[in-house]
Short mmCIF file of C-alpha atoms in Angstrom, two decimals:
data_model
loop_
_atom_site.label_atom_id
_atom_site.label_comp_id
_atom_site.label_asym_id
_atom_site.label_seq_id
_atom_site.Cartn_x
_atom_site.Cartn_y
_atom_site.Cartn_z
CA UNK A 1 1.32 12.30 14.49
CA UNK A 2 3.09 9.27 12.80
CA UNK A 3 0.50 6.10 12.71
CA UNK A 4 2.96 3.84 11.69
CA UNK A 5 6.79 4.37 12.99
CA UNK A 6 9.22 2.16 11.11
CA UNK A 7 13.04 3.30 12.56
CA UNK A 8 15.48 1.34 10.21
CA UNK A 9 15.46 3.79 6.92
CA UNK A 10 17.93 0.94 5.80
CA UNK A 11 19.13 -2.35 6.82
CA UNK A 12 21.75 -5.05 5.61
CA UNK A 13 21.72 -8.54 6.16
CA UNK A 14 23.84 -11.49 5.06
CA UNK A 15 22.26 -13.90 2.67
CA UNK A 16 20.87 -16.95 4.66
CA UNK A 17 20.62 -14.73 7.73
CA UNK A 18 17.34 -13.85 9.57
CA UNK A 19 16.39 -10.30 9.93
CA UNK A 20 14.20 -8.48 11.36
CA UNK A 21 12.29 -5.20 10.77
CA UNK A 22 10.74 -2.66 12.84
CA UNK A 23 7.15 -1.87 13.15
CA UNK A 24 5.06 0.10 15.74
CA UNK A 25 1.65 1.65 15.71
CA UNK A 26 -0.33 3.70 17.41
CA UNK A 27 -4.21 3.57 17.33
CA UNK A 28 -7.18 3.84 20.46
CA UNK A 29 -9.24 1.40 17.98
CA UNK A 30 -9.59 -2.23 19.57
CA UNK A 31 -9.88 -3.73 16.20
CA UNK A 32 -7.20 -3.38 13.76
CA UNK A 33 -5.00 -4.64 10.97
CA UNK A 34 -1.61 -4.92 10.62
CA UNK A 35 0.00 -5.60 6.68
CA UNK A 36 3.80 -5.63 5.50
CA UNK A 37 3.91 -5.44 1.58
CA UNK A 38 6.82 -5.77 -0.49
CA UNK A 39 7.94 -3.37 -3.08
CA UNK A 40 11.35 -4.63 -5.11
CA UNK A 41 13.38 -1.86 -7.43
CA UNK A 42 10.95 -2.61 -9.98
CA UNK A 43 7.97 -1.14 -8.43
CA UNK A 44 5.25 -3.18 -7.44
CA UNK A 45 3.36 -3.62 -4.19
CA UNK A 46 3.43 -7.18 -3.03
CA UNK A 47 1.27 -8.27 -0.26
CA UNK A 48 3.60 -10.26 2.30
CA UNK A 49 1.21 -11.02 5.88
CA UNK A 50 -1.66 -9.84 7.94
CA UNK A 51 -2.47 -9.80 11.54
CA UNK A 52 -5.46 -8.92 13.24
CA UNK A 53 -5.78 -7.66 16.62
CA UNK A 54 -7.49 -10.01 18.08
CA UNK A 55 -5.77 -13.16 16.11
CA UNK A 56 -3.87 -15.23 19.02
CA UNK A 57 -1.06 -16.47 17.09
CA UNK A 58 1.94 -14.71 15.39
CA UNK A 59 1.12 -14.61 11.22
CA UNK A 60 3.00 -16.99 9.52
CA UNK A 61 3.37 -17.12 5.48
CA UNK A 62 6.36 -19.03 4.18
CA UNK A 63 9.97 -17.27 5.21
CA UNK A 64 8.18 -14.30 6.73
CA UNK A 65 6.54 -14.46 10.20
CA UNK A 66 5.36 -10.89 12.02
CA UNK A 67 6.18 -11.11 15.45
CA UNK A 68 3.07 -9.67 17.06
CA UNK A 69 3.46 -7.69 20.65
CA UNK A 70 0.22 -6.14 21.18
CA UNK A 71 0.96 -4.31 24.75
CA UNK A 72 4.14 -2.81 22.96
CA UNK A 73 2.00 -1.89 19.42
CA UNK A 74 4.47 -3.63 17.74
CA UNK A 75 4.40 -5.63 14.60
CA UNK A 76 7.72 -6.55 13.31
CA UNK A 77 8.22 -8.64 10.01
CA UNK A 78 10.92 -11.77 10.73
CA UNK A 79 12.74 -12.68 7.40
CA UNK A 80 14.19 -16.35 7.67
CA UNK A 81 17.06 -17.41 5.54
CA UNK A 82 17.43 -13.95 3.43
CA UNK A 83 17.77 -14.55 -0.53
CA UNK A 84 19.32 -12.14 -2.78
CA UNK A 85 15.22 -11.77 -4.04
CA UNK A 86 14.35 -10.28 -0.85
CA UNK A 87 16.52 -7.10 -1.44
CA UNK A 88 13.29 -4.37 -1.26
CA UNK A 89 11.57 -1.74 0.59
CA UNK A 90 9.40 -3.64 2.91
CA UNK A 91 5.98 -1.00 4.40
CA UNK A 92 4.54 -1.67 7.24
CA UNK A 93 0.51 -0.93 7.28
CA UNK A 94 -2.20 -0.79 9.51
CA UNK A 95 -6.24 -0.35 8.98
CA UNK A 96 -7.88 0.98 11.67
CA UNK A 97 -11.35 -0.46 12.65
CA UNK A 98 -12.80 -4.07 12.27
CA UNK A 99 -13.02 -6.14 9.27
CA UNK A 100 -16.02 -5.07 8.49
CA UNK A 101 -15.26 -1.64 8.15
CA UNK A 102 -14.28 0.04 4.87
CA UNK A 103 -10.59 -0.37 4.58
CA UNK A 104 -8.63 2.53 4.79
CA UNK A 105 -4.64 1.68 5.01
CA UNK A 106 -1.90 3.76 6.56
CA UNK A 107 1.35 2.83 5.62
CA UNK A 108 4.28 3.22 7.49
CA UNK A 109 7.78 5.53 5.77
CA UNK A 110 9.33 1.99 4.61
CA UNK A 111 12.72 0.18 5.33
CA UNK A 112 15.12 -0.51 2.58
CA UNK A 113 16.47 -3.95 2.74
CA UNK A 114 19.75 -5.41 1.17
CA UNK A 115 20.65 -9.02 1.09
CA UNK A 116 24.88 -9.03 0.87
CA UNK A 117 25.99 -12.21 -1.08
CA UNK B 1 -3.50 -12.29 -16.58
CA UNK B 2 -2.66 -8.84 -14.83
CA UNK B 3 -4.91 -8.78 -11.50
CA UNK B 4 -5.00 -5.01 -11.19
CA UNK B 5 -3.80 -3.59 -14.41
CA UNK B 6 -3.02 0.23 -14.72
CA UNK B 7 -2.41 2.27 -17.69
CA UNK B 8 0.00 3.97 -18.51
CA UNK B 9 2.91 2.70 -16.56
CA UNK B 10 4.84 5.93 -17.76
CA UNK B 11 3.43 9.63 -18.05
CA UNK B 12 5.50 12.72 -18.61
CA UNK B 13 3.16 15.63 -19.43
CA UNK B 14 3.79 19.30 -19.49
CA UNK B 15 2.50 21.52 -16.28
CA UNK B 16 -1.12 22.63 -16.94
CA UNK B 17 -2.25 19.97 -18.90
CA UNK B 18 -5.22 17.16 -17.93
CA UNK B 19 -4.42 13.53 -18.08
CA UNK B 20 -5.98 10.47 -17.03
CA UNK B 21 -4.62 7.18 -15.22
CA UNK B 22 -7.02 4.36 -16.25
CA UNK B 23 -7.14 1.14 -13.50
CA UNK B 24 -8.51 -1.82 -13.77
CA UNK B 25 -9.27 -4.77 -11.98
CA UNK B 26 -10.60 -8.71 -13.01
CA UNK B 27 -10.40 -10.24 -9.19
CA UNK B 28 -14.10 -9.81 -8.99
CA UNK B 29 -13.26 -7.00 -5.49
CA UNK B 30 -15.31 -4.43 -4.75
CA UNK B 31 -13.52 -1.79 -3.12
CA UNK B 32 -10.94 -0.26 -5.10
CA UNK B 33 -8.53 2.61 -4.00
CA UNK B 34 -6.09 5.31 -5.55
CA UNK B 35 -2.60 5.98 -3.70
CA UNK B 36 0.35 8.31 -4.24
CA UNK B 37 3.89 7.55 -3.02
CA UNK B 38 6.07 10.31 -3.54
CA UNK B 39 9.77 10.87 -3.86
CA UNK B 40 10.66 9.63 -0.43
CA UNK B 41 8.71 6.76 -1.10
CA UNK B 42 5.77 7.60 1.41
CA UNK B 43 2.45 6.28 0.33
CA UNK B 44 -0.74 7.88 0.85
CA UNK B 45 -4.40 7.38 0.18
CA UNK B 46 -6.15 9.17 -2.01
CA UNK B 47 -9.61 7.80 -2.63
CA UNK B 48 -11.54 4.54 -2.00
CA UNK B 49 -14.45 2.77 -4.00
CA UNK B 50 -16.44 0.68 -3.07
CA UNK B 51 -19.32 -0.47 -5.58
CA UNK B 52 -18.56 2.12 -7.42
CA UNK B 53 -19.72 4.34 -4.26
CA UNK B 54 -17.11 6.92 -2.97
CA UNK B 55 -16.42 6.01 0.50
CA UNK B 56 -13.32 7.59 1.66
CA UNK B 57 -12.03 10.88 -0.05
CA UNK B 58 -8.81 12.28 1.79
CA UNK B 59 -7.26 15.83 1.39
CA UNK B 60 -6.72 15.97 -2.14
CA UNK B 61 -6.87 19.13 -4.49
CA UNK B 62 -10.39 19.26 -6.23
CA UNK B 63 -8.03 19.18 -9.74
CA UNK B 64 -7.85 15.07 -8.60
CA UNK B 65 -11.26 13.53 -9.51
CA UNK B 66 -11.56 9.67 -9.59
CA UNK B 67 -14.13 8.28 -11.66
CA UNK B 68 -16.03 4.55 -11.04
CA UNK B 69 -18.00 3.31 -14.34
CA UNK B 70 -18.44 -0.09 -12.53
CA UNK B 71 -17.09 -1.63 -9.77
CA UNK B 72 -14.19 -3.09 -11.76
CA UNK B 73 -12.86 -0.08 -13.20
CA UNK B 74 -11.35 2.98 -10.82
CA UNK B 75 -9.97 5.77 -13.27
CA UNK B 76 -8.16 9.05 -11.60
CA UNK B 77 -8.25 12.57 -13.83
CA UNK B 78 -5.85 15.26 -12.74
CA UNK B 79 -6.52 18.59 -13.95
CA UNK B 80 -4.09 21.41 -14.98
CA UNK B 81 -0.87 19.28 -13.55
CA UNK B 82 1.33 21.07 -11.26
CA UNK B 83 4.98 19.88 -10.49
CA UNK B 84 4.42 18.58 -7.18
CA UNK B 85 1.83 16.13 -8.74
CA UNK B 86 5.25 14.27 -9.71
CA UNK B 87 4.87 10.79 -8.35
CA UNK B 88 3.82 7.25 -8.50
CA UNK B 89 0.11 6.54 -8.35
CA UNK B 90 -0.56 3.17 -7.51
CA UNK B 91 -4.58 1.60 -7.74
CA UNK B 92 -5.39 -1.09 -5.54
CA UNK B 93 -8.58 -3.43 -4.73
CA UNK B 94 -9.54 -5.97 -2.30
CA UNK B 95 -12.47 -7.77 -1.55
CA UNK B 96 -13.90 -5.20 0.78
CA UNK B 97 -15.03 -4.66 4.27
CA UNK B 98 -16.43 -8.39 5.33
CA UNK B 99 -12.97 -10.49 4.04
CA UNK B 100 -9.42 -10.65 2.65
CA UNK B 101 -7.28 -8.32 4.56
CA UNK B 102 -5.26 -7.91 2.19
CA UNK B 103 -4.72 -5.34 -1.14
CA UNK B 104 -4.20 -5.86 -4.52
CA UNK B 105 -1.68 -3.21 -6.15
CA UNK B 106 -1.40 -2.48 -9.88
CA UNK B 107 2.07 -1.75 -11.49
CA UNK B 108 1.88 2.21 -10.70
CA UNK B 109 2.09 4.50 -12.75
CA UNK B 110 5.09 7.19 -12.71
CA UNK B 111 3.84 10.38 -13.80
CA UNK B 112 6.78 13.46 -14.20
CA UNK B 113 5.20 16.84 -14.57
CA UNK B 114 7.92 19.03 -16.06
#
């Protein structure tokens, strides 16, 4: 069974609009992580935010924010004034277990994101 | 300088040869892992180092063998290449179990098995 379900295969957005991106989970662990990376037409995998399950706040890094429903298993990645830049697939990833377990990421099938001029 | 550096970004090699995917990292971590993302973009672990220990080894065909000389370096050797081995292989590190959440990718590398 899927770990991580992200529903939007592809998504447009206006530049200087907010948008947001789909992200559940599904784990029994208590103590998890949840990541969104980055990976533009040229490849790379950028690191974007983390939250842990038991941080109280929503993550917060810049322009992105991952709005963090933890009854819902939901961990969706808020985009504030879209650039032309931000035109990617964005993953959404989880690692089971605590921190001081030995990482081992799932990643979610990815969302394609366009930024219209 | 490159945090995670990976060589070569570009493979083509014919189907039953060997070839190796060299990674490298200078951010001091000491886990480092292998993934594959395929054509539909889906990545997957392969393997994870840490201290040049193997620690997780997912279903991979026994022709994948990753090899640790020292915590810094993480190489992959595939033998006798098969089409379906088409893909991009990305390394990673972080700092491990105890802190940074996050993961460290290198460039990928884009090997096409024809």
């Amino acid at each position: 069974a899927q770990k991580i379900t992200q529903t939007q295969p592809g998504m447009f957005v206006q530049e200087k609009e907010a948008v947001t991106l789909d992200c559940t989970y599904d784990t029994s662990d208590p103590s998890y992580g949840l990541f969104w990376y980055k990976q533009p037409s040229s490849g790379e995998m950028i690191f974007l935010i983390y939250q842990g399950s038991y941080d109280q706040q929503n993550a917060t890094e810049g322009r992105y924010s991952l709005n963090f429903q933890k009854a819902r298993k939901s961990a969706n990645l808020v985009i504030s004034a879209s650039q032309l830049g931000d035109s990617a697939m964005y993953f959404c990833a989880m690692r089971e277990g605590p921190k001081t377990s030995y990482d081992k990421v799932i990643f979610g099938p990815g969302t394609s994101l366009s930024v219209i001029p | 300088d490159t945090a995670v550096s990976q060589t070569p970004k570009y493979l083509v090699t014919q189907m039953g040869n060997d070839k190796s995917i060299k990674c490298e990292q200078n951010l001091g971590h000491d886990t480092m892992y292998w993934y594959k993302q395929d054509s539909k973009k889906f990545l997957k672990i392969m393997f994870s180092y840490n201290n040049k220990e193997l620690i997780i080894n997912e279903t991979v065909p026994n022709r994948f063998s990753p090899k640790s000389p020292d915590k810094a370096h993480l190489n992959l050797h595939i033998n006798s290449l098969e089409l379906g081995d088409s893909a991009v292989y990305f390394c990673a590190s972080s700092q491990g179990p105890l802190s940074g959440p996050e993961a460290f990718f290198g460039q990928g590398t884009r090997l096409t098995v024809v």
